[in-house]
Amino acid sequence: MCLLLCMVGLGASADEQRKVTLSADHNKETINLSYCNIFINLRQADDESGEVSIELENLSESKALILFDRSYMEKQVKKLTPKMQFDKKFGGTKGKRVIEACSEQLTSVMQFRPSDKYPLPAFRVENEATKVVTLPVYIAKYKGKNLILMEKQIIQLDIEAELKPSAEYVRMNTQCEQLIREIERTGVCPNKSHRTSVDKQKEEYQKKIDDLKSKIDAIISSHGWNDGDNGARRYKELKSKLDNVEIAERDCGRHKAIGGGGGHKCTYCGWSLQQIYHKLDDLYKKVYSSGDRKAAKAGVMAQVNALYNCCTDARCSKHSAQWKKGGDYKNKIVERYNRINSL
């Protein structure tokens, strides 16, 4: 057994060692060797990991390439189908030579005849981690129906994945953030002198929201992602942010505000500070107890900001004086708002 381990260990050094870095913008790489091509492809990638597939193509016109699913003693090799044996000049002690297995789990011995091209089983690569794949490629010549193992070439692939957001996602995220900022900053003007009614203004915003959501659905569909796939998670978070944006009512300042004063009006103006605190507390508990805090937080932040802005906006006739006065519920609201932001 010790001899076997030593022999396997001695054969572990690579004849070819290549570093392969894959990303959303560089998801394919080809390694060209004299006897084979290796095609490496990153697919189904998300923030945490990606699936990598490897294909090997035999370039020889007369020899076979073989990958083994496990280690075999020399006497076991002769019992395989097709029958195999070591060439007389193959290194090692005759009768005690050991086949080295592929590091990736194969279901059986893989034989690549001249011009054959087959995929290996796919595997996952974690973000910014290195996956070492060792391919001991045995080159064999044909002797009738049998194969004579001439030499072994060890290929070591050090595969890394840099799974940053794709350019496609960055563009869509920017569009969503710009619209959300516009809605939260501007809102809709309730002044009767405003050219368009509140309902019409909200309808225009809703159309912009729906247009972006349709674009997101089209992207998810183009990738073939299902609802539960990791690849769709980022985009579903964007839809959640759009669904939860609060369209507040506030005077645009271009005409006299309703009632001759103020300038802020939103859904929460009729709430007491106590009610606003309890709502923030409910939202905090919802995010804190969620299995995915990042997604849960993204889904409530528009409402959280709207609640907090209603308290702190000096133009709010309902809360401005109370907020300046301070008190227990002001402190509780500030504390709860900061806690949600820190999750």
mmCIF file of C-alpha atoms in Angstrom:
data_model
loop_
_atom_site.group_PDB
_atom_site.id
_atom_site.type_symbol
_atom_site.label_atom_id
_atom_site.label_comp_id
_atom_site.label_asym_id
_atom_site.label_seq_id
_atom_site.Cartn_x
_atom_site.Cartn_y
_atom_site.Cartn_z
ATOM 1 C CA MET A 1 0.000 0.000 0.000
ATOM 2 C CA CYS A 2 2.836 2.414 0.877
ATOM 3 C CA LEU A 3 4.469 1.621 -2.467
ATOM 4 C CA LEU A 4 1.177 2.293 -4.276
ATOM 5 C CA LEU A 5 0.744 5.676 -2.557
ATOM 6 C CA CYS A 6 4.319 6.664 -3.360
ATOM 7 C CA MET A 7 3.887 5.711 -7.002
ATOM 8 C CA VAL A 8 0.673 7.749 -7.288
ATOM 9 C CA GLY A 9 2.324 10.674 -5.516
ATOM 10 C CA LEU A 10 5.335 10.611 -7.843
ATOM 11 C CA GLY A 11 3.020 10.791 -10.854
ATOM 12 C CA ALA A 12 1.174 13.831 -9.540
ATOM 13 C CA SER A 13 3.387 16.556 -11.047
ATOM 14 C CA ALA A 14 1.803 18.199 -14.069
ATOM 15 C CA ASP A 15 3.267 18.178 -17.583
ATOM 16 C CA GLU A 16 0.960 21.073 -18.465
ATOM 17 C CA GLN A 17 -0.297 23.513 -15.841
ATOM 18 C CA ARG A 18 -2.616 26.279 -16.974
ATOM 19 C CA LYS A 19 -4.381 29.005 -15.023
ATOM 20 C CA VAL A 20 -7.846 29.756 -16.373
ATOM 21 C CA THR A 21 -9.814 32.796 -15.184
ATOM 22 C CA LEU A 22 -13.464 32.914 -16.230
ATOM 23 C CA SER A 23 -16.032 35.668 -15.775
ATOM 24 C CA ALA A 24 -19.352 36.839 -17.155
ATOM 25 C CA ASP A 25 -17.448 38.837 -19.784
ATOM 26 C CA HIS A 26 -14.982 36.005 -20.504
ATOM 27 C CA ASN A 27 -16.914 32.772 -20.099
ATOM 28 C CA LYS A 28 -15.012 30.580 -22.572
ATOM 29 C CA GLU A 29 -11.386 29.588 -22.946
ATOM 30 C CA THR A 30 -9.608 27.095 -25.202
ATOM 31 C CA ILE A 31 -6.300 25.371 -24.452
ATOM 32 C CA ASN A 32 -4.503 24.074 -27.533
ATOM 33 C CA LEU A 33 -2.010 21.264 -27.042
ATOM 34 C CA SER A 34 -0.220 19.170 -29.663
ATOM 35 C CA TYR A 35 -2.434 16.144 -29.065
ATOM 36 C CA CYS A 36 -5.728 17.666 -27.881
ATOM 37 C CA ASN A 37 -7.868 20.763 -27.505
ATOM 38 C CA ILE A 38 -9.553 21.556 -24.189
ATOM 39 C CA PHE A 39 -12.658 23.754 -24.235
ATOM 40 C CA ILE A 40 -13.654 25.340 -20.898
ATOM 41 C CA ASN A 41 -16.988 27.096 -20.520
ATOM 42 C CA LEU A 42 -18.567 28.975 -17.595
ATOM 43 C CA ARG A 43 -22.369 28.841 -17.495
ATOM 44 C CA GLN A 44 -25.300 29.249 -15.082
ATOM 45 C CA ALA A 45 -23.256 31.705 -13.023
ATOM 46 C CA ASP A 46 -24.552 33.768 -10.120
ATOM 47 C CA ASP A 47 -22.851 35.809 -7.373
ATOM 48 C CA GLU A 48 -21.668 32.786 -5.394
ATOM 49 C CA SER A 49 -20.728 30.125 -7.936
ATOM 50 C CA GLY A 50 -20.890 29.032 -11.538
ATOM 51 C CA GLU A 51 -21.121 25.759 -13.436
ATOM 52 C CA VAL A 52 -18.074 24.889 -15.526
ATOM 53 C CA SER A 53 -18.033 22.390 -18.361
ATOM 54 C CA ILE A 54 -14.920 20.917 -19.995
ATOM 55 C CA GLU A 55 -14.745 19.262 -23.399
ATOM 56 C CA LEU A 56 -11.697 17.374 -24.656
ATOM 57 C CA GLU A 57 -11.004 16.880 -28.371
ATOM 58 C CA ASN A 58 -8.523 14.316 -29.690
ATOM 59 C CA LEU A 59 -6.357 15.845 -32.441
ATOM 60 C CA SER A 60 -4.464 12.668 -33.295
ATOM 61 C CA GLU A 61 -5.234 10.863 -36.547
ATOM 62 C CA SER A 62 -4.096 7.462 -35.284
ATOM 63 C CA LYS A 63 -3.927 7.353 -31.496
ATOM 64 C CA ALA A 64 -6.565 7.254 -28.759
ATOM 65 C CA LEU A 65 -6.707 9.429 -25.635
ATOM 66 C CA ILE A 66 -8.003 7.843 -22.438
ATOM 67 C CA LEU A 67 -9.209 9.259 -19.115
ATOM 68 C CA PHE A 68 -9.760 6.811 -16.275
ATOM 69 C CA ASP A 69 -12.566 6.981 -13.721
ATOM 70 C CA ARG A 70 -10.460 5.490 -10.914
ATOM 71 C CA SER A 71 -7.049 4.027 -10.172
ATOM 72 C CA TYR A 72 -6.315 0.623 -11.673
ATOM 73 C CA MET A 73 -3.500 -1.810 -10.929
ATOM 74 C CA GLU A 74 -1.699 -3.103 -14.004
ATOM 75 C CA LYS A 75 -3.386 -6.508 -13.901
ATOM 76 C CA GLN A 76 -6.814 -4.807 -13.712
ATOM 77 C CA VAL A 77 -6.143 -2.751 -16.853
ATOM 78 C CA LYS A 78 -5.931 -5.924 -18.936
ATOM 79 C CA LYS A 79 -9.483 -6.866 -17.928
ATOM 80 C CA LEU A 80 -11.033 -3.637 -19.217
ATOM 81 C CA THR A 81 -12.996 -3.412 -22.441
ATOM 82 C CA PRO A 82 -11.342 -2.803 -24.799
ATOM 83 C CA LYS A 83 -8.379 -4.691 -23.394
ATOM 84 C CA MET A 84 -5.462 -2.414 -22.496
ATOM 85 C CA GLN A 85 -1.851 -2.972 -21.566
ATOM 86 C CA PHE A 86 1.203 -0.859 -20.938
ATOM 87 C CA ASP A 87 3.817 -0.474 -23.626
ATOM 88 C CA LYS A 88 7.197 -1.999 -22.809
ATOM 89 C CA LYS A 89 8.753 1.472 -22.674
ATOM 90 C CA PHE A 90 6.086 2.919 -20.353
ATOM 91 C CA GLY A 91 7.697 4.151 -17.130
ATOM 92 C CA GLY A 92 7.529 2.228 -13.880
ATOM 93 C CA THR A 93 8.116 -1.330 -12.783
ATOM 94 C CA LYS A 94 6.462 -3.885 -15.038
ATOM 95 C CA GLY A 95 3.503 -5.552 -13.345
ATOM 96 C CA LYS A 96 3.287 -2.886 -10.623
ATOM 97 C CA ARG A 97 2.335 0.185 -12.617
ATOM 98 C CA VAL A 98 -0.781 2.071 -11.498
ATOM 99 C CA ILE A 99 -3.277 4.054 -13.536
ATOM 100 C CA GLU A 100 -3.957 7.580 -12.256
ATOM 101 C CA ALA A 101 -7.598 8.688 -12.198
ATOM 102 C CA CYS A 102 -9.089 11.956 -13.381
ATOM 103 C CA SER A 103 -9.717 14.287 -10.426
ATOM 104 C CA GLU A 104 -13.319 14.823 -11.566
ATOM 105 C CA GLN A 105 -15.723 11.962 -10.984
ATOM 106 C CA LEU A 106 -16.218 10.079 -14.245
ATOM 107 C CA THR A 107 -18.912 7.442 -14.602
ATOM 108 C CA SER A 108 -16.640 5.157 -16.631
ATOM 109 C CA VAL A 109 -13.391 5.041 -18.571
ATOM 110 C CA MET A 110 -13.512 7.622 -21.374
ATOM 111 C CA GLN A 111 -11.903 6.707 -24.685
ATOM 112 C CA PHE A 112 -11.388 9.470 -27.264
ATOM 113 C CA ARG A 113 -10.815 7.983 -30.696
ATOM 114 C CA PRO A 114 -9.186 10.124 -33.412
ATOM 115 C CA SER A 115 -11.209 13.351 -33.885
ATOM 116 C CA ASP A 116 -13.575 12.485 -30.984
ATOM 117 C CA LYS A 117 -14.812 15.359 -28.830
ATOM 118 C CA TYR A 118 -16.681 14.600 -25.587
ATOM 119 C CA PRO A 119 -17.718 16.607 -22.504
ATOM 120 C CA LEU A 120 -16.598 15.699 -19.003
ATOM 121 C CA PRO A 121 -19.081 15.904 -16.103
ATOM 122 C CA ALA A 122 -19.768 19.551 -15.190
ATOM 123 C CA PHE A 123 -18.804 20.927 -11.776
ATOM 124 C CA ARG A 124 -19.291 24.077 -9.665
ATOM 125 C CA VAL A 125 -16.647 26.747 -9.057
ATOM 126 C CA GLU A 126 -17.041 29.105 -6.099
ATOM 127 C CA ASN A 127 -16.576 32.846 -6.587
ATOM 128 C CA GLU A 128 -12.917 33.942 -6.282
ATOM 129 C CA ALA A 129 -11.851 30.399 -5.324
ATOM 130 C CA THR A 130 -9.536 28.137 -7.312
ATOM 131 C CA LYS A 131 -10.760 24.769 -8.530
ATOM 132 C CA VAL A 132 -7.894 22.430 -9.436
ATOM 133 C CA VAL A 133 -8.783 19.902 -12.139
ATOM 134 C CA THR A 134 -6.239 17.196 -12.924
ATOM 135 C CA LEU A 135 -6.536 15.305 -16.206
ATOM 136 C CA PRO A 136 -4.078 12.412 -16.535
ATOM 137 C CA VAL A 137 -4.396 11.818 -20.275
ATOM 138 C CA TYR A 138 -3.116 8.426 -21.442
ATOM 139 C CA ILE A 139 -2.061 8.305 -25.081
ATOM 140 C CA ALA A 140 -2.549 4.864 -26.630
ATOM 141 C CA LYS A 141 -1.962 3.215 -29.994
ATOM 142 C CA TYR A 142 -4.241 0.605 -31.491
ATOM 143 C CA LYS A 143 -3.145 -3.007 -31.805
ATOM 144 C CA GLY A 144 -6.042 -4.828 -33.386
ATOM 145 C CA LYS A 145 -8.956 -4.350 -30.991
ATOM 146 C CA ASN A 146 -6.643 -3.680 -28.072
ATOM 147 C CA LEU A 147 -5.001 -0.486 -26.829
ATOM 148 C CA ILE A 148 -1.355 -0.089 -25.902
ATOM 149 C CA LEU A 149 -0.731 2.695 -23.368
ATOM 150 C CA MET A 150 2.303 4.582 -24.706
ATOM 151 C CA GLU A 151 2.600 7.576 -22.364
ATOM 152 C CA LYS A 152 0.807 9.724 -19.814
ATOM 153 C CA GLN A 153 0.429 13.497 -19.975
ATOM 154 C CA ILE A 154 -0.860 15.176 -16.811
ATOM 155 C CA ILE A 155 -2.796 18.376 -17.439
ATOM 156 C CA GLN A 156 -3.545 20.566 -14.416
ATOM 157 C CA LEU A 157 -6.144 23.309 -14.801
ATOM 158 C CA ASP A 158 -6.316 25.963 -12.067
ATOM 159 C CA ILE A 159 -9.760 27.406 -12.734
ATOM 160 C CA GLU A 160 -10.938 30.624 -11.098
ATOM 161 C CA ALA A 161 -14.268 32.409 -11.503
ATOM 162 C CA GLU A 162 -14.639 36.154 -11.078
ATOM 163 C CA LEU A 163 -18.400 36.342 -10.757
ATOM 164 C CA LYS A 164 -19.013 40.063 -10.771
ATOM 165 C CA PRO A 165 -22.350 41.355 -12.053
ATOM 166 C CA SER A 166 -22.638 41.244 -15.827
ATOM 167 C CA ALA A 167 -22.726 44.428 -17.914
ATOM 168 C CA GLU A 168 -26.343 43.559 -18.717
ATOM 169 C CA TYR A 169 -27.271 43.530 -15.028
ATOM 170 C CA VAL A 170 -25.328 46.730 -14.262
ATOM 171 C CA ARG A 171 -27.256 48.597 -16.981
ATOM 172 C CA MET A 172 -30.617 47.363 -15.703
ATOM 173 C CA ASN A 173 -29.725 48.106 -12.073
ATOM 174 C CA THR A 174 -28.727 51.664 -13.029
ATOM 175 C CA GLN A 175 -32.035 52.251 -14.819
ATOM 176 C CA CYS A 176 -34.013 50.971 -11.820
ATOM 177 C CA GLU A 177 -32.042 53.057 -9.311
ATOM 178 C CA GLN A 178 -32.454 56.207 -11.410
ATOM 179 C CA LEU A 179 -36.231 55.737 -11.587
ATOM 180 C CA ILE A 180 -36.541 54.972 -7.876
ATOM 181 C CA ARG A 181 -34.492 58.081 -6.982
ATOM 182 C CA GLU A 182 -36.662 60.206 -9.293
ATOM 183 C CA ILE A 183 -39.873 58.899 -7.692
ATOM 184 C CA GLU A 184 -38.608 59.282 -4.116
ATOM 185 C CA ARG A 185 -37.150 62.733 -4.737
ATOM 186 C CA THR A 186 -39.968 64.219 -6.824
ATOM 187 C CA GLY A 187 -43.106 62.234 -6.037
ATOM 188 C CA VAL A 188 -46.348 63.585 -7.453
ATOM 189 C CA CYS A 189 -47.664 67.099 -7.015
ATOM 190 C CA PRO A 190 -51.215 67.303 -5.500
ATOM 191 C CA ASN A 191 -51.649 71.004 -6.247
ATOM 192 C CA LYS A 192 -54.808 71.650 -8.241
ATOM 193 C CA SER A 193 -52.855 74.117 -10.372
ATOM 194 C CA HIS A 194 -50.517 71.348 -11.556
ATOM 195 C CA ARG A 195 -50.879 70.607 -15.262
ATOM 196 C CA THR A 196 -51.584 66.879 -14.758
ATOM 197 C CA SER A 197 -53.663 65.306 -12.004
ATOM 198 C CA VAL A 198 -52.212 63.165 -9.215
ATOM 199 C CA ASP A 199 -53.723 60.043 -10.765
ATOM 200 C CA LYS A 200 -52.209 60.838 -14.144
ATOM 201 C CA GLN A 201 -48.800 61.508 -12.604
ATOM 202 C CA LYS A 202 -48.932 58.186 -10.738
ATOM 203 C CA GLU A 203 -50.036 56.441 -13.912
ATOM 204 C CA GLU A 204 -46.997 57.800 -15.758
ATOM 205 C CA TYR A 205 -44.654 56.563 -13.024
ATOM 206 C CA GLN A 206 -46.381 53.169 -12.978
ATOM 207 C CA LYS A 207 -45.892 52.853 -16.737
ATOM 208 C CA LYS A 208 -42.151 53.451 -16.306
ATOM 209 C CA ILE A 209 -42.059 50.848 -13.514
ATOM 210 C CA ASP A 210 -43.965 48.307 -15.611
ATOM 211 C CA ASP A 211 -41.676 48.922 -18.614
ATOM 212 C CA LEU A 212 -38.596 48.148 -16.525
ATOM 213 C CA LYS A 213 -40.227 45.042 -15.025
ATOM 214 C CA SER A 214 -41.038 43.813 -18.556
ATOM 215 C CA LYS A 215 -37.398 44.288 -19.552
ATOM 216 C CA ILE A 216 -36.314 42.308 -16.474
ATOM 217 C CA ASP A 217 -38.733 39.473 -17.336
ATOM 218 C CA ALA A 218 -37.359 39.420 -20.901
ATOM 219 C CA ILE A 219 -33.780 39.105 -19.595
ATOM 220 C CA ILE A 220 -34.726 36.233 -17.265
ATOM 221 C CA SER A 221 -36.539 34.502 -20.132
ATOM 222 C CA SER A 222 -33.621 34.962 -22.555
ATOM 223 C CA HIS A 223 -31.329 33.103 -20.145
ATOM 224 C CA GLY A 224 -33.826 30.296 -19.682
ATOM 225 C CA TRP A 225 -33.914 30.771 -15.893
ATOM 226 C CA ASN A 226 -36.786 29.420 -13.810
ATOM 227 C CA ASP A 227 -38.140 31.240 -10.753
ATOM 228 C CA GLY A 228 -35.999 29.183 -8.383
ATOM 229 C CA ASP A 229 -32.710 29.540 -10.295
ATOM 230 C CA ASN A 230 -29.881 31.520 -8.726
ATOM 231 C CA GLY A 231 -29.281 33.358 -11.968
ATOM 232 C CA ALA A 232 -32.665 35.080 -11.684
ATOM 233 C CA ARG A 233 -32.204 36.163 -8.057
ATOM 234 C CA ARG A 234 -30.530 39.522 -8.733
ATOM 235 C CA TYR A 235 -33.201 40.505 -11.243
ATOM 236 C CA LYS A 236 -36.050 39.465 -8.956
ATOM 237 C CA GLU A 237 -34.555 41.748 -6.294
ATOM 238 C CA LEU A 238 -34.769 44.639 -8.776
ATOM 239 C CA LYS A 239 -38.435 43.851 -9.410
ATOM 240 C CA SER A 240 -39.051 43.763 -5.666
ATOM 241 C CA LYS A 241 -37.500 47.227 -5.268
ATOM 242 C CA LEU A 242 -39.702 48.592 -8.036
ATOM 243 C CA ASP A 243 -42.823 47.004 -6.531
ATOM 244 C CA ASN A 244 -42.152 48.580 -3.131
ATOM 245 C CA VAL A 245 -41.280 52.134 -4.149
ATOM 246 C CA GLU A 246 -43.541 54.686 -2.454
ATOM 247 C CA ILE A 247 -44.962 57.425 -4.692
ATOM 248 C CA ALA A 248 -45.290 60.289 -2.213
ATOM 249 C CA GLU A 249 -47.398 63.404 -2.745
ATOM 250 C CA ARG A 250 -45.506 66.674 -2.332
ATOM 251 C CA ASP A 251 -45.885 70.081 -3.885
ATOM 252 C CA CYS A 252 -43.435 70.650 -6.723
ATOM 253 C CA GLY A 253 -42.918 74.297 -5.626
ATOM 254 C CA ARG A 254 -43.935 75.819 -8.927
ATOM 255 C CA HIS A 255 -47.285 76.980 -7.570
ATOM 256 C CA LYS A 256 -48.859 77.719 -4.208
ATOM 257 C CA ALA A 257 -49.215 74.594 -2.060
ATOM 258 C CA ILE A 258 -52.664 73.289 -1.145
ATOM 259 C CA GLY A 259 -54.045 75.031 1.947
ATOM 260 C CA GLY A 260 -51.517 77.874 1.661
ATOM 261 C CA GLY A 261 -48.691 76.095 3.457
ATOM 262 C CA GLY A 262 -46.667 72.962 3.761
ATOM 263 C CA GLY A 263 -45.451 71.311 0.591
ATOM 264 C CA HIS A 264 -45.207 67.731 1.801
ATOM 265 C CA LYS A 265 -48.008 65.247 1.519
ATOM 266 C CA CYS A 266 -47.743 61.478 1.466
ATOM 267 C CA THR A 267 -49.498 58.296 2.522
ATOM 268 C CA TYR A 268 -48.177 58.566 6.094
ATOM 269 C CA CYS A 269 -49.006 62.206 6.844
ATOM 270 C CA GLY A 270 -52.139 61.058 8.668
ATOM 271 C CA TRP A 271 -50.186 58.670 10.899
ATOM 272 C CA SER A 272 -48.941 59.476 14.380
ATOM 273 C CA LEU A 273 -45.253 59.099 15.253
ATOM 274 C CA GLN A 274 -46.254 56.103 17.361
ATOM 275 C CA GLN A 275 -47.867 54.415 14.339
ATOM 276 C CA ILE A 276 -44.830 55.168 12.173
ATOM 277 C CA TYR A 277 -42.513 53.671 14.809
ATOM 278 C CA HIS A 278 -44.565 50.480 15.068
ATOM 279 C CA LYS A 279 -44.575 50.106 11.277
ATOM 280 C CA LEU A 280 -40.781 50.525 11.158
ATOM 281 C CA ASP A 281 -40.485 47.985 13.962
ATOM 282 C CA ASP A 282 -42.607 45.504 11.981
ATOM 283 C CA LEU A 283 -40.430 45.993 8.904
ATOM 284 C CA TYR A 284 -37.261 45.549 10.985
ATOM 285 C CA LYS A 285 -38.549 42.229 12.381
ATOM 286 C CA LYS A 286 -39.522 41.098 8.870
ATOM 287 C CA VAL A 287 -35.995 41.673 7.536
ATOM 288 C CA TYR A 288 -34.234 40.372 10.662
ATOM 289 C CA SER A 289 -36.128 37.047 10.651
ATOM 290 C CA SER A 290 -35.851 36.535 6.887
ATOM 291 C CA GLY A 291 -33.770 33.706 5.470
ATOM 292 C CA ASP A 292 -32.338 36.150 2.911
ATOM 293 C CA ARG A 293 -31.882 39.501 4.657
ATOM 294 C CA LYS A 294 -30.361 41.163 1.621
ATOM 295 C CA ALA A 295 -33.392 40.461 -0.546
ATOM 296 C CA ALA A 296 -35.866 41.212 2.257
ATOM 297 C CA LYS A 297 -34.177 44.538 3.007
ATOM 298 C CA ALA A 298 -34.207 45.516 -0.667
ATOM 299 C CA GLY A 299 -37.923 44.816 -0.741
ATOM 300 C CA VAL A 300 -38.819 47.155 2.152
ATOM 301 C CA MET A 301 -36.332 50.030 1.918
ATOM 302 C CA ALA A 302 -38.557 52.189 -0.261
ATOM 303 C CA GLN A 303 -41.299 52.015 2.381
ATOM 304 C CA VAL A 304 -38.788 52.501 5.216
ATOM 305 C CA ASN A 305 -37.411 55.648 3.579
ATOM 306 C CA ALA A 306 -40.905 57.000 2.897
ATOM 307 C CA LEU A 307 -41.896 56.522 6.556
ATOM 308 C CA TYR A 308 -38.719 58.190 7.799
ATOM 309 C CA ASN A 309 -38.914 61.047 5.287
ATOM 310 C CA CYS A 310 -42.454 61.815 6.379
ATOM 311 C CA CYS A 311 -41.203 62.397 9.942
ATOM 312 C CA THR A 312 -38.117 64.391 9.036
ATOM 313 C CA ASP A 313 -39.403 66.553 6.169
ATOM 314 C CA ALA A 314 -39.656 70.101 7.546
ATOM 315 C CA ARG A 315 -42.476 70.802 5.088
ATOM 316 C CA CYS A 316 -44.724 68.178 6.675
ATOM 317 C CA SER A 317 -47.425 70.120 8.530
ATOM 318 C CA LYS A 318 -48.406 66.994 10.470
ATOM 319 C CA HIS A 319 -45.015 65.998 11.881
ATOM 320 C CA SER A 320 -42.648 68.972 11.561
ATOM 321 C CA ALA A 321 -43.455 70.516 14.961
ATOM 322 C CA GLN A 322 -43.517 67.134 16.729
ATOM 323 C CA TRP A 323 -40.163 66.185 15.271
ATOM 324 C CA LYS A 324 -38.523 69.439 16.343
ATOM 325 C CA LYS A 325 -39.919 68.958 19.828
ATOM 326 C CA GLY A 326 -38.343 65.498 20.056
ATOM 327 C CA GLY A 327 -39.456 62.888 22.514
ATOM 328 C CA ASP A 328 -39.481 59.146 23.058
ATOM 329 C CA TYR A 329 -41.013 58.144 19.711
ATOM 330 C CA LYS A 330 -38.627 60.347 17.736
ATOM 331 C CA ASN A 331 -35.713 58.555 19.385
ATOM 332 C CA LYS A 332 -37.320 55.153 18.757
ATOM 333 C CA ILE A 333 -37.928 55.966 15.082
ATOM 334 C CA VAL A 334 -34.306 57.066 14.570
ATOM 335 C CA GLU A 335 -33.010 53.974 16.364
ATOM 336 C CA ARG A 336 -35.214 51.572 14.386
ATOM 337 C CA TYR A 337 -34.422 53.298 11.054
ATOM 338 C CA ASN A 338 -30.674 53.016 11.702
ATOM 339 C CA ARG A 339 -31.014 49.358 12.671
ATOM 340 C CA ILE A 340 -32.792 48.502 9.436
ATOM 341 C CA ASN A 341 -30.083 50.249 7.425
ATOM 342 C CA SER A 342 -27.355 48.345 9.261
ATOM 343 C CA LEU A 343 -28.841 44.883 8.525
#
